[in-house]
mmCIF file of C-alpha atoms in Angstrom:
data_model
loop_
_atom_site.group_PDB
_atom_site.id
_atom_site.type_symbol
_atom_site.label_atom_id
_atom_site.label_comp_id
_atom_site.label_asym_id
_atom_site.label_seq_id
_atom_site.Cartn_x
_atom_site.Cartn_y
_atom_site.Cartn_z
ATOM 1 C CA SER A 1 4.326 163.031 -144.518
ATOM 2 C CA LYS A 2 1.134 164.720 -143.362
ATOM 3 C CA TRP A 3 -0.553 166.922 -145.952
ATOM 4 C CA TRP A 4 -0.119 170.016 -143.784
ATOM 5 C CA ASP A 5 3.676 169.655 -143.866
ATOM 6 C CA TYR A 6 4.174 172.416 -146.422
ATOM 7 C CA THR A 7 7.902 171.658 -146.631
ATOM 8 C CA PHE A 8 6.827 168.698 -148.741
ATOM 9 C CA SER A 9 5.025 170.851 -151.322
ATOM 10 C CA GLY A 10 5.249 170.019 -155.012
ATOM 11 C CA VAL A 11 7.101 173.328 -155.570
ATOM 12 C CA HIS A 12 8.688 174.809 -152.412
ATOM 13 C CA PHE A 13 10.836 177.943 -152.150
ATOM 14 C CA VAL A 14 12.260 179.269 -148.871
ATOM 15 C CA ASP A 15 13.858 182.687 -148.303
ATOM 16 C CA CYS A 16 14.238 183.408 -152.026
ATOM 17 C CA ARG A 17 14.080 186.747 -153.798
ATOM 18 C CA ARG A 18 13.065 187.771 -157.327
ATOM 19 C CA VAL A 19 11.640 184.318 -158.079
ATOM 20 C CA ARG A 20 9.239 183.684 -160.956
ATOM 21 C CA ILE A 21 7.145 180.527 -161.007
ATOM 22 C CA ALA A 22 5.210 180.409 -164.269
ATOM 23 C CA ASN A 23 3.303 177.853 -166.329
ATOM 24 C CA VAL A 24 3.692 175.064 -163.767
ATOM 25 C CA SER A 25 1.091 172.329 -163.211
ATOM 26 C CA VAL A 26 0.985 170.297 -159.997
ATOM 27 C CA LEU A 27 -1.411 167.344 -160.068
ATOM 28 C CA ARG A 28 -2.403 164.969 -157.257
ATOM 29 C CA TRP A 29 0.585 165.842 -155.036
ATOM 30 C CA PRO A 30 0.426 164.384 -151.491
ATOM 31 C CA SER A 31 0.827 167.827 -149.810
ATOM 32 C CA ASP A 32 0.490 171.497 -150.852
ATOM 33 C CA GLY A 33 0.912 172.337 -154.511
ATOM 34 C CA ILE A 34 3.058 175.512 -154.613
ATOM 35 C CA SER A 35 4.581 176.979 -151.431
ATOM 36 C CA VAL A 36 6.700 180.133 -151.070
ATOM 37 C CA GLN A 37 7.961 180.877 -147.553
ATOM 38 C CA ARG A 38 9.797 184.069 -146.540
ATOM 39 C CA GLY A 39 11.643 186.032 -149.202
ATOM 40 C CA SER A 40 10.254 188.807 -151.372
ATOM 41 C CA ASP A 41 9.577 190.054 -154.913
ATOM 42 C CA VAL A 42 8.022 186.767 -156.006
ATOM 43 C CA GLN A 43 5.639 186.184 -158.919
ATOM 44 C CA VAL A 44 3.494 183.054 -159.340
ATOM 45 C CA THR A 45 1.528 183.234 -162.583
ATOM 46 C CA HIS A 46 -0.343 181.015 -165.037
ATOM 47 C CA CYS A 47 -0.032 177.899 -162.864
ATOM 48 C CA GLN A 48 -2.513 175.113 -162.124
ATOM 49 C CA VAL A 49 -2.795 172.995 -158.986
ATOM 50 C CA HIS A 50 -5.361 170.187 -159.038
ATOM 51 C CA ASP A 51 -6.399 167.428 -156.624
ATOM 52 C CA CYS A 52 -3.526 167.811 -154.129
ATOM 53 C CA ARG A 53 -3.867 166.566 -150.543
ATOM 54 C CA GLY A 54 -3.001 169.981 -149.074
ATOM 55 C CA HIS A 55 -3.616 173.588 -150.055
ATOM 56 C CA GLY A 56 -3.262 174.651 -153.663
ATOM 57 C CA TYR A 57 -1.082 177.759 -153.155
ATOM 58 C CA HIS A 58 0.611 178.572 -149.838
ATOM 59 C CA PRO A 59 2.459 181.882 -149.281
ATOM 60 C CA GLY A 60 3.752 182.290 -145.740
ATOM 61 C CA SER A 61 6.412 182.836 -143.062
ATOM 62 C CA GLY A 62 6.728 186.566 -143.683
ATOM 63 C CA LEU A 63 6.690 186.573 -147.484
ATOM 64 C CA GLY A 64 6.642 190.163 -148.744
ATOM 65 C CA ARG A 65 5.871 191.829 -152.065
ATOM 66 C CA SER A 66 4.448 188.916 -154.035
ATOM 67 C CA ILE A 67 2.023 188.590 -156.949
ATOM 68 C CA TRP A 68 -0.164 185.510 -157.457
ATOM 69 C CA SER A 69 -2.136 185.995 -160.648
ATOM 70 C CA SER A 70 -3.914 184.069 -163.413
ATOM 71 C CA ASN A 71 -3.695 180.757 -161.542
ATOM 72 C CA ILE A 72 -6.203 177.934 -161.053
ATOM 73 C CA ALA A 73 -6.669 175.662 -158.027
ATOM 74 C CA LYS A 74 -9.316 172.959 -158.216
ATOM 75 C CA GLY A 75 -10.208 169.952 -156.094
ATOM 76 C CA ASN A 76 -7.504 170.302 -153.447
ATOM 77 C CA VAL A 77 -8.127 168.935 -149.932
ATOM 78 C CA GLY A 78 -7.269 172.249 -148.191
ATOM 79 C CA ASP A 79 -7.788 175.829 -149.389
ATOM 80 C CA GLY A 80 -7.333 176.817 -152.990
ATOM 81 C CA PHE A 81 -5.132 179.684 -151.748
ATOM 82 C CA TYR A 82 -3.926 179.775 -148.144
ATOM 83 C CA PHE A 83 -2.469 182.911 -146.530
ATOM 84 C CA CYS A 84 -0.097 181.702 -143.837
ATOM 85 C CA ALA A 85 1.753 183.815 -141.248
ATOM 86 C CA ARG A 86 2.946 187.404 -141.751
ATOM 87 C CA VAL A 87 2.217 187.630 -145.493
ATOM 88 C CA HIS A 88 2.306 191.305 -146.471
ATOM 89 C CA HIS A 89 2.078 193.490 -149.569
ATOM 90 C CA CYS A 90 0.731 190.523 -151.542
ATOM 91 C CA VAL A 91 -1.551 190.762 -154.568
ATOM 92 C CA CYS A 92 -3.809 187.760 -155.183
ATOM 93 C CA SER A 93 -5.774 188.579 -158.326
ATOM 94 C CA ASP A 94 -7.456 187.138 -161.403
ATOM 95 C CA ASN A 95 -7.363 183.544 -160.159
ATOM 96 C CA ILE A 96 -9.945 180.744 -160.095
ATOM 97 C CA PHE A 97 -10.318 178.684 -156.901
ATOM 98 C CA ASN A 98 -13.026 176.052 -157.382
ATOM 99 C CA GLU A 99 -14.215 172.886 -155.648
ATOM 100 C CA ASN A 100 -11.562 172.857 -152.925
ATOM 101 C CA GLY A 101 -12.060 170.918 -149.678
ATOM 102 C CA GLN A 102 -11.893 173.956 -147.403
ATOM 103 C CA ASN A 103 -12.034 177.598 -148.552
ATOM 104 C CA GLY A 104 -11.461 179.194 -151.913
ATOM 105 C CA ILE A 105 -9.110 181.682 -150.207
ATOM 106 C CA GLY A 106 -8.367 181.071 -146.527
ATOM 107 C CA GLY A 107 -6.275 182.329 -143.640
ATOM 108 C CA VAL A 108 -6.497 185.989 -144.665
ATOM 109 C CA GLY A 109 -5.230 188.111 -141.770
ATOM 110 C CA SER A 110 -4.330 185.323 -139.363
ATOM 111 C CA GLY A 111 -0.794 185.109 -138.054
ATOM 112 C CA GLY A 112 -0.056 188.784 -138.671
ATOM 113 C CA ASP A 113 -0.888 189.116 -142.383
ATOM 114 C CA HIS A 114 -1.326 192.768 -143.376
ATOM 115 C CA HIS A 115 -1.782 195.094 -146.344
ATOM 116 C CA ASN A 116 -2.739 192.465 -148.926
ATOM 117 C CA VAL A 117 -4.969 192.876 -151.976
ATOM 118 C CA ILE A 118 -7.436 190.132 -152.967
ATOM 119 C CA SER A 119 -9.194 191.160 -156.163
ATOM 120 C CA ASN A 120 -10.986 189.844 -159.233
ATOM 121 C CA ASN A 121 -10.862 186.185 -158.241
ATOM 122 C CA VAL A 122 -13.533 183.533 -158.744
ATOM 123 C CA CYS A 123 -14.137 181.432 -155.616
ATOM 124 C CA ALA A 124 -16.868 178.920 -156.356
ATOM 125 C CA TYR A 125 -18.186 175.516 -155.214
ATOM 126 C CA ASN A 126 -15.718 175.244 -152.323
ATOM 127 C CA GLN A 127 -16.651 173.207 -149.237
ATOM 128 C CA GLN A 128 -16.439 176.085 -146.732
ATOM 129 C CA TRP A 129 -16.133 179.860 -147.199
ATOM 130 C CA GLY A 130 -15.443 181.491 -150.524
ATOM 131 C CA ILE A 131 -13.019 183.896 -148.772
ATOM 132 C CA ASP A 132 -12.194 183.472 -145.069
ATOM 133 C CA ALA A 133 -10.592 186.500 -143.370
ATOM 134 C CA PHE A 134 -9.987 186.530 -139.618
ATOM 135 C CA GLU A 135 -7.825 187.853 -136.782
ATOM 136 C CA GLY A 136 -6.138 190.671 -138.620
ATOM 137 C CA GLY A 137 -6.605 193.846 -140.554
ATOM 138 C CA GLU A 138 -5.653 196.181 -143.343
ATOM 139 C CA GLN A 139 -6.798 193.823 -146.106
ATOM 140 C CA VAL A 140 -8.437 194.872 -149.387
ATOM 141 C CA ILE A 141 -11.025 192.410 -150.775
ATOM 142 C CA THR A 142 -12.600 193.794 -153.934
ATOM 143 C CA GLY A 143 -14.253 192.702 -157.144
ATOM 144 C CA ASN A 144 -14.393 188.964 -156.484
ATOM 145 C CA ILE A 145 -17.042 186.500 -157.673
ATOM 146 C CA VAL A 146 -17.969 184.340 -154.660
ATOM 147 C CA LEU A 147 -20.452 181.723 -155.769
ATOM 148 C CA SER A 148 -22.133 178.559 -154.479
ATOM 149 C CA ASN A 149 -19.719 177.800 -151.633
ATOM 150 C CA SER A 150 -20.583 176.077 -148.306
ATOM 151 C CA ARG A 151 -20.871 172.754 -150.114
ATOM 152 C CA ARG A 152 -19.864 170.866 -146.960
ATOM 153 C CA LYS A 153 -23.046 171.940 -145.153
ATOM 154 C CA ARG A 154 -25.799 174.067 -146.590
ATOM 155 C CA GLY A 155 -25.913 177.501 -144.952
ATOM 156 C CA ALA A 156 -23.010 176.840 -142.576
ATOM 157 C CA TYR A 157 -20.528 179.049 -144.439
ATOM 158 C CA GLY A 158 -21.151 182.285 -146.297
ATOM 159 C CA GLY A 159 -19.449 183.840 -149.269
ATOM 160 C CA ILE A 160 -17.004 186.099 -147.387
ATOM 161 C CA ARG A 161 -16.272 185.919 -143.647
ATOM 162 C CA LEU A 162 -14.768 188.739 -141.589
ATOM 163 C CA HIS A 163 -14.117 187.418 -138.070
ATOM 164 C CA ASP A 164 -12.123 189.539 -135.604
ATOM 165 C CA MET A 165 -11.100 191.560 -138.669
ATOM 166 C CA GLN A 166 -10.399 195.289 -138.499
ATOM 167 C CA HIS A 167 -9.682 198.088 -140.962
ATOM 168 C CA ALA A 168 -10.518 195.984 -144.015
ATOM 169 C CA LEU A 169 -11.978 197.296 -147.250
ATOM 170 C CA VAL A 170 -14.527 194.894 -148.739
ATOM 171 C CA GLN A 171 -16.133 196.326 -151.841
ATOM 172 C CA GLY A 172 -17.747 195.395 -155.128
ATOM 173 C CA ASN A 173 -17.822 191.619 -154.602
ATOM 174 C CA ARG A 174 -20.560 189.510 -156.183
ATOM 175 C CA CYS A 175 -21.872 186.875 -153.779
ATOM 176 C CA GLY A 176 -24.544 184.441 -154.901
ATOM 177 C CA ASP A 177 -25.555 180.874 -155.644
ATOM 178 C CA ASP A 178 -26.521 179.347 -158.985
ATOM 179 C CA GLN A 179 -27.590 175.895 -157.757
ATOM 180 C CA LYS A 180 -31.171 174.614 -157.655
ATOM 181 C CA GLN A 181 -30.656 173.954 -153.946
ATOM 182 C CA PRO A 182 -28.499 176.906 -152.749
ATOM 183 C CA SER A 183 -25.721 176.048 -150.299
ATOM 184 C CA GLN A 184 -24.208 179.530 -149.875
ATOM 185 C CA THR A 185 -27.188 181.211 -148.254
ATOM 186 C CA ARG A 186 -25.304 184.232 -146.855
ATOM 187 C CA GLY A 187 -23.107 186.748 -148.651
ATOM 188 C CA ILE A 188 -20.788 188.670 -146.286
ATOM 189 C CA VAL A 189 -20.671 187.650 -142.617
ATOM 190 C CA GLU A 190 -19.011 189.927 -140.032
ATOM 191 C CA SER A 191 -18.513 188.486 -136.540
ATOM 192 C CA GLY A 192 -16.444 188.489 -133.356
ATOM 193 C CA ASN A 193 -14.489 191.651 -132.592
ATOM 194 C CA SER A 194 -14.624 192.942 -136.159
ATOM 195 C CA ASP A 195 -14.652 196.738 -136.339
ATOM 196 C CA HIS A 196 -13.701 199.688 -138.524
ATOM 197 C CA ASN A 197 -14.348 197.728 -141.719
ATOM 198 C CA LEU A 198 -15.833 199.308 -144.812
#
């Protein structure tokens, strides 16, 4: 199975309600670590996903009203946390997403995601963006530490990207680099048809 086949995730829930996934560790799985597709009222807390061949955490397919908190994703091939299609009313907070092969948090806004809160996370030493938000709107990105990303190519990726993003609130994030040779040379990058962002 290809790593992007999320149906082969280590933990995979589809169209479930009132689910709690807590204190689970997924190590070196050949696809995504923890995937929740569709459904609502889901909590994923105090989990760890390390060195998987896909994304660490993968909410998608219209998942509503979910909380992803106090989790760690490190060394995964994809994003530490990947927002897939139509994710709404999601809180992604107080997590650590480090040293992942793509973004710390990726896919924000794409595929119709809306009204999500991304707060108080640490996104550090990832290969691409710390937080990648594009093609959507109505997201809240506040209070995150976004540090020393763009490890794939120095200066190619910033801390937080807003591309074709509208009506987003981006506030109180700390973007920087603590390496002797900085790789994350830009903090917040707004591009494309982005507008009406604060």
